[in-house]
Amino acid sequence: MKKHIVLLPGDGIGKEVIESAKDVLNAIAEEFNHSFSFETHEIGGAAIDLYGTPLPESTVDACKHADAVLLGAVGGPKWDQNPSHLRPERGLLGIRKALDLYANLRPIKGFKNLLHASPLKEEVISGSDLLIVRELTGGLYFGTPSERRDNGQSVVDTLAYTRCEIERIVDKAFEAAQSRRGRLTSVDKANVLESSKLWREIVEEKKAKYPDVAVEHVLVDAAAMKLITNPTHFDVIVTENMFGDILSDEASVLTGSLGLLPSASLNESGVGLYEPVHGSAPDIAGKGVANPVAMILSAALMLRYSFGLNDEAKMIEDAAQGALDAGFHTADLRVENGRQVGTTEMTKLIVDFIKTQTASKCIASCYF
Ligand code: IPM
Ligand code: MN
């Protein structure tokens, strides 16, 4: 298979971990006879420094012509005081909108030998495996431009959704639930917000189309609580942009390993942008200690969702699990009797794991 991938390293540790994803994809290409080509572009703070904008046209164009996009992370203290149109985050929001990446999938599953690092008791977190389906191109993030009035003393942000925007994300979530354990939790604030009332109506209407999925509605405040008290309750959660942003950060730390969580942002045509859930971590940037696993697992999601390469995706996931099971870990994880390694060593371990796995598969198929 021949695919062209755009790399957007962005800022901070994004630049380091994107190299790891590339190394792993090159190893997969070699082992499975694929041809992956790469093209790197700027986004976020790096683009502001070079071009005076967080999202240059050339970046958008390249992404539109790519088979898939891998993004590291954006942001950092250097740009914190910039006016809002010149903040790195604008680049991320802009590319999501430009590619119409309305469906953000954030799978959250603990790695078994790392559960002791969770802030929750092991018996509470053990067995949790959920998928947050976050609407990504509507709601408060993209309402009529926020404004300040009365000499800056009053402000307006708008939470707008159309029926069509809600329907497509709800369909995506029902489909995801069908391919998992058949449970869907729709999270809203229908006791207060009009947008949530329409959201709830649409979920109710869609139920008939997916009779094999059990649906419940949970208010966002209660959902936040339940994620802490009973995370195993959840299978698929679907929610609007801002609620999804908040709940996915909350859920991601439950496993004790934010540095291990990937995400996929998809549009109707299957072109996707894949990025780790963690940010640019400016405090550790450039030190070679960042955990590359979330970025590498994001590349695995790319192979699965955009290219349909399920075996290759699984190979990467098994390799990451294998390196962790063998006790190797980066500085962000505490592992009893483990061996701490840096970004490039962790990457190499995963690459080696892929190579030995394919070698042993080949030996098995030759001899048995
Ligand atoms: C995320 C991030 C972004 C968001 C920021 C960086 C704009 O927090 O991907 O969750 O809020 O969507
Ligand atoms: Mn977030």
XYZ file of N, CA and C and ligand atoms in Angstrom, residues 106 134 141 245 248-249, ligand 2:
19
model
N -11.413 9.243 21.411
C -10.366 9.130 22.433
C -10.570 7.847 23.238
N -16.037 12.734 20.930
C -16.243 14.165 21.180
C -16.538 14.889 19.868
N -16.580 26.327 20.875
C -15.294 26.585 20.231
C -15.445 27.337 18.918
N -14.014 17.888 25.777
C -12.664 18.334 26.100
C -12.385 18.093 27.585
N -12.588 14.275 28.655
C -11.511 13.399 28.169
C -10.218 13.632 28.946
N -9.970 14.859 29.397
C -8.798 15.061 30.261
C -8.994 14.326 31.585
Mn -8.213 19.172 25.853
